[in-house]
Amino acid sequence: MIKLNELKIGIVGLGYVGLPLAVEFGKRYVTTGFDIKNSRITELKAGQDSTCEISAEEFKQARFLQYTNDIHDLAECNFYIVTVPTPLDCHKTPDLSLLEKASEMIGALLSKDNIVVYESTVYPGATEEVCVPLLEQHAHLTLNQEFFVGYSPERINPGDKQHRLTNIIKVTSGSTPEVATFIDQVYHSIIPVGTHKASSIRVAEAAKVIENTQRDVNIALINELALIFNRLGIDTKEVLEAAGSKWNFLAFKPGLVGGHCIGVDPYYLTQKAKDVGYHPEMILAGRRINDDMGAYIASAVIKCMIQKHIYVDESRILIMGLTFKENCPDLRNTRVIDIIHEFQEYGATIDVYDPWVNIAEAKQMYHLEVFNTLPQQQYDAIVLAVAHQKFLDVDNIIALGKPKSVLYDVKSVLPADIVDGRL
């Protein structure tokens, strides 16, 4: 088996997950980061990161790291880490195509005693059932005799400057006890707060999907409570603040549930559950509630507009924020798009303002024209959809509305006396 001082690490996928890993490993070990996007490699070589996860100083510290879009540059590596996206398709079914492609590419490069570790979110069993056969087929090698695998689920939280790779405990696992111990040592060498070695790959895979499934179900409960309290004419934020005075009350808030994890991971678990003959009632119920929140918010805004005698089909509405969370440029699986689509069906003219968004990326992903600077307009309705710090100037927001207009606060961050509605 290879030793720590012999490590040559290859990382496949340099997005929110792969780049921080590459930088940390690149401070200690010879590391090659691979991504299929030429533009991504160009910006990284220039010491720039459009995901805003890595600083200029951190780039400089990774002195053993190089970037490439040629998979053959990873041929000399002996420890591969796969961090490609695992999204859903249009039917909300797990899409493992990128993971399969990565496994095929790495399989063609594998040599004896190499190790492949997967970090992408999958259902329990996927590493051994989907990835390993592809590695064996393309490498012409046998698992646990000539090469080994592991799974270490990513825990990256985009935009979070407090909880980062090096201060989040890392779950690790391997295809044999010896390999599991070595993989754990590799990660422990760059993560000072430590690691948690799971007993098997399947346990590590399951741990990942339930981390976010648990959050999803809890948020769904709070969203349902918000729907009830709104019908009762009770302010949900005040209720949560009152309940939160009890020491063991869990501090979840209502809102849109998007992004690459919480809105996606539960479907990986529920798909596997169905495959083994179990229909997951609670998890899917929570998903339905959270998936419907965009339509509910749009209908609440429209009711406010009708009450003020504002014609929806002749209106101009400003959506403030498109990313899936605040202070972060990540557009993946943003549920703000659901609000926009609902308004468009009513014939309203929509402007979307988000200074964090890459305009070309928004156009490609959602066919939307997004403004990085505030349009010089006044609006019939304003929806604060994402609580970017740049948005929280109350006077500026009020000035955007016509004398008779609606202000709706999805995130419940504005003073209650200036808004017409909030979750």
CSV table of N, CA, C and O in Angstrom, one decimal, residues 44-84:
chain,number,residue,atom,x,y,z
A,44,LEU,N,-8.6,29.6,-12.4
A,44,LEU,CA,-7.8,29.1,-11.2
A,44,LEU,C,-6.3,29.3,-11.4
A,44,LEU,O,-5.6,29.6,-10.4
A,45,LYS,N,-5.8,29.1,-12.6
A,45,LYS,CA,-4.4,29.3,-12.9
A,45,LYS,C,-4.0,30.8,-12.6
A,45,LYS,O,-2.9,31.1,-12.3
A,46,ALA,N,-5.0,31.7,-12.8
A,46,ALA,CA,-4.8,33.1,-12.6
A,46,ALA,C,-5.0,33.5,-11.1
A,46,ALA,O,-4.9,34.6,-10.7
A,47,GLY,N,-5.3,32.5,-10.2
A,47,GLY,CA,-5.5,32.7,-8.8
A,47,GLY,C,-6.8,33.3,-8.5
A,47,GLY,O,-6.9,34.1,-7.5
A,48,GLN,N,-7.8,33.0,-9.3
A,48,GLN,CA,-9.2,33.6,-9.1
A,48,GLN,C,-10.2,32.5,-8.9
A,48,GLN,O,-10.1,31.4,-9.6
A,49,ASP,N,-11.2,32.7,-8.1
A,49,ASP,CA,-12.2,31.7,-7.8
A,49,ASP,C,-13.6,32.3,-7.9
A,49,ASP,O,-14.0,33.1,-7.0
A,50,SER,N,-14.4,32.0,-8.9
A,50,SER,CA,-15.7,32.6,-9.1
A,50,SER,C,-16.7,32.1,-8.1
A,50,SER,O,-17.8,32.7,-7.9
A,51,THR,N,-16.4,31.0,-7.4
A,51,THR,CA,-17.3,30.6,-6.3
A,51,THR,C,-17.0,31.3,-5.0
A,51,THR,O,-17.8,31.1,-4.0
A,52,CYS,N,-16.0,32.1,-4.9
A,52,CYS,CA,-15.7,32.9,-3.7
A,52,CYS,C,-15.3,32.1,-2.5
A,52,CYS,O,-15.5,32.6,-1.4
A,53,GLU,N,-14.9,30.9,-2.7
A,53,GLU,CA,-14.5,30.0,-1.6
A,53,GLU,C,-13.1,30.2,-1.2
A,53,GLU,O,-12.7,29.9,0.0
A,54,ILE,N,-12.2,30.5,-2.1
A,54,ILE,CA,-10.7,30.5,-1.9
A,54,ILE,C,-10.2,31.9,-2.1
A,54,ILE,O,-10.5,32.6,-3.1
A,55,SER,N,-9.4,32.4,-1.1
A,55,SER,CA,-8.8,33.7,-1.2
A,55,SER,C,-7.5,33.7,-2.0
A,55,SER,O,-6.9,32.6,-2.2
A,56,ALA,N,-7.0,34.9,-2.4
A,56,ALA,CA,-5.7,35.0,-3.1
A,56,ALA,C,-4.6,34.4,-2.3
A,56,ALA,O,-3.7,33.7,-2.8
A,57,GLU,N,-4.6,34.6,-1.0
A,57,GLU,CA,-3.6,34.1,-0.1
A,57,GLU,C,-3.6,32.6,0.0
A,57,GLU,O,-2.5,32.0,0.0
A,58,GLU,N,-4.8,32.0,0.0
A,58,GLU,CA,-4.9,30.6,0.0
A,58,GLU,C,-4.3,29.9,-1.3
A,58,GLU,O,-3.7,28.9,-1.2
A,59,PHE,N,-4.6,30.6,-2.4
A,59,PHE,CA,-4.0,30.1,-3.7
A,59,PHE,C,-2.5,30.1,-3.6
A,59,PHE,O,-1.9,29.1,-4.0
A,60,LYS,N,-1.9,31.1,-3.0
A,60,LYS,CA,-0.4,31.2,-2.9
A,60,LYS,C,0.1,30.1,-2.0
A,60,LYS,O,1.2,29.5,-2.3
A,61,GLN,N,-0.6,29.7,-1.0
A,61,GLN,CA,-0.1,28.7,0.0
A,61,GLN,C,-0.1,27.3,-0.6
A,61,GLN,O,0.6,26.4,-0.2
A,62,ALA,N,-0.9,27.1,-1.6
A,62,ALA,CA,-1.0,25.7,-2.3
A,62,ALA,C,0.1,25.6,-3.3
A,62,ALA,O,-0.2,25.5,-4.5
A,63,ARG,N,1.3,25.5,-2.8
A,63,ARG,CA,2.5,25.6,-3.8
A,63,ARG,C,2.7,24.3,-4.5
A,63,ARG,O,3.5,24.2,-5.4
A,64,PHE,N,2.1,23.2,-4.1
A,64,PHE,CA,2.3,21.9,-4.7
A,64,PHE,C,1.1,21.5,-5.7
A,64,PHE,O,1.0,20.4,-6.1
A,65,LEU,N,0.2,22.5,-5.9
A,65,LEU,CA,-1.0,22.3,-6.7
A,65,LEU,C,-0.9,22.8,-8.1
A,65,LEU,O,-0.4,23.9,-8.3
A,66,GLN,N,-1.3,22.0,-9.0
A,66,GLN,CA,-1.4,22.4,-10.4
A,66,GLN,C,-2.8,22.1,-10.9
A,66,GLN,O,-3.5,21.2,-10.4
A,67,TYR,N,-3.3,22.8,-12.0
A,67,TYR,CA,-4.6,22.7,-12.5
A,67,TYR,C,-4.5,22.2,-14.0
A,67,TYR,O,-3.6,22.6,-14.7
A,68,THR,N,-5.5,21.4,-14.4
A,68,THR,CA,-5.5,20.9,-15.8
A,68,THR,C,-6.9,20.6,-16.2
A,68,THR,O,-7.8,20.2,-15.4
A,69,ASN,N,-7.1,20.6,-17.5
A,69,ASN,CA,-8.3,20.1,-18.1
A,69,ASN,C,-8.0,18.9,-19.0
A,69,ASN,O,-8.9,18.4,-19.8
A,70,ASP,N,-6.8,18.3,-18.9
A,70,ASP,CA,-6.4,17.1,-19.6
A,70,ASP,C,-6.3,16.0,-18.6
A,70,ASP,O,-5.5,15.9,-17.7
A,71,ILE,N,-7.3,15.0,-18.7
A,71,ILE,CA,-7.3,13.9,-17.7
A,71,ILE,C,-6.0,13.1,-17.6
A,71,ILE,O,-5.7,12.5,-16.6
A,72,HIS,N,-5.3,13.1,-18.7
A,72,HIS,CA,-4.0,12.3,-18.7
A,72,HIS,C,-3.0,12.9,-17.8
A,72,HIS,O,-2.0,12.2,-17.5
A,73,ASP,N,-3.2,14.2,-17.4
A,73,ASP,CA,-2.2,14.8,-16.5
A,73,ASP,C,-2.3,14.1,-15.1
A,73,ASP,O,-1.5,14.4,-14.2
A,74,LEU,N,-3.4,13.3,-14.9
A,74,LEU,CA,-3.6,12.7,-13.6
A,74,LEU,C,-3.0,11.3,-13.6
A,74,LEU,O,-3.1,10.5,-12.6
A,75,ALA,N,-2.3,10.9,-14.7
A,75,ALA,CA,-1.9,9.5,-14.8
A,75,ALA,C,-0.9,9.1,-13.8
A,75,ALA,O,-0.8,7.9,-13.4
A,76,GLU,N,-0.1,10.0,-13.3
A,76,GLU,CA,0.9,9.7,-12.3
A,76,GLU,C,0.4,9.7,-10.8
A,76,GLU,O,1.1,9.4,-9.9
A,77,CYS,N,-0.9,10.1,-10.7
A,77,CYS,CA,-1.5,10.1,-9.3
A,77,CYS,C,-1.7,8.7,-8.8
A,77,CYS,O,-1.9,7.7,-9.6
A,78,ASN,N,-1.7,8.6,-7.5
A,78,ASN,CA,-2.0,7.3,-6.9
A,78,ASN,C,-3.2,7.4,-5.9
A,78,ASN,O,-3.6,6.3,-5.3
A,79,PHE,N,-3.7,8.6,-5.6
A,79,PHE,CA,-4.8,8.7,-4.7
A,79,PHE,C,-5.8,9.7,-5.4
A,79,PHE,O,-5.5,10.9,-5.5
A,80,TYR,N,-6.9,9.2,-5.8
A,80,TYR,CA,-7.9,10.0,-6.6
A,80,TYR,C,-9.1,10.4,-5.7
A,80,TYR,O,-9.6,9.5,-4.9
A,81,ILE,N,-9.5,11.6,-5.9
A,81,ILE,CA,-10.7,12.0,-5.1
A,81,ILE,C,-11.7,12.6,-6.1
A,81,ILE,O,-11.4,13.5,-7.0
A,82,VAL,N,-13.0,12.1,-6.1
A,82,VAL,CA,-14.0,12.5,-7.1
A,82,VAL,C,-15.0,13.4,-6.4
A,82,VAL,O,-15.6,13.0,-5.4
A,83,THR,N,-15.2,14.6,-6.9
A,83,THR,CA,-16.1,15.6,-6.3
A,83,THR,C,-17.0,16.2,-7.4
A,83,THR,O,-17.3,17.4,-7.3
A,84,VAL,N,-17.4,15.4,-8.3
A,84,VAL,CA,-18.3,15.9,-9.4
A,84,VAL,C,-19.8,16.0,-8.8
A,84,VAL,O,-20.1,15.3,-7.9
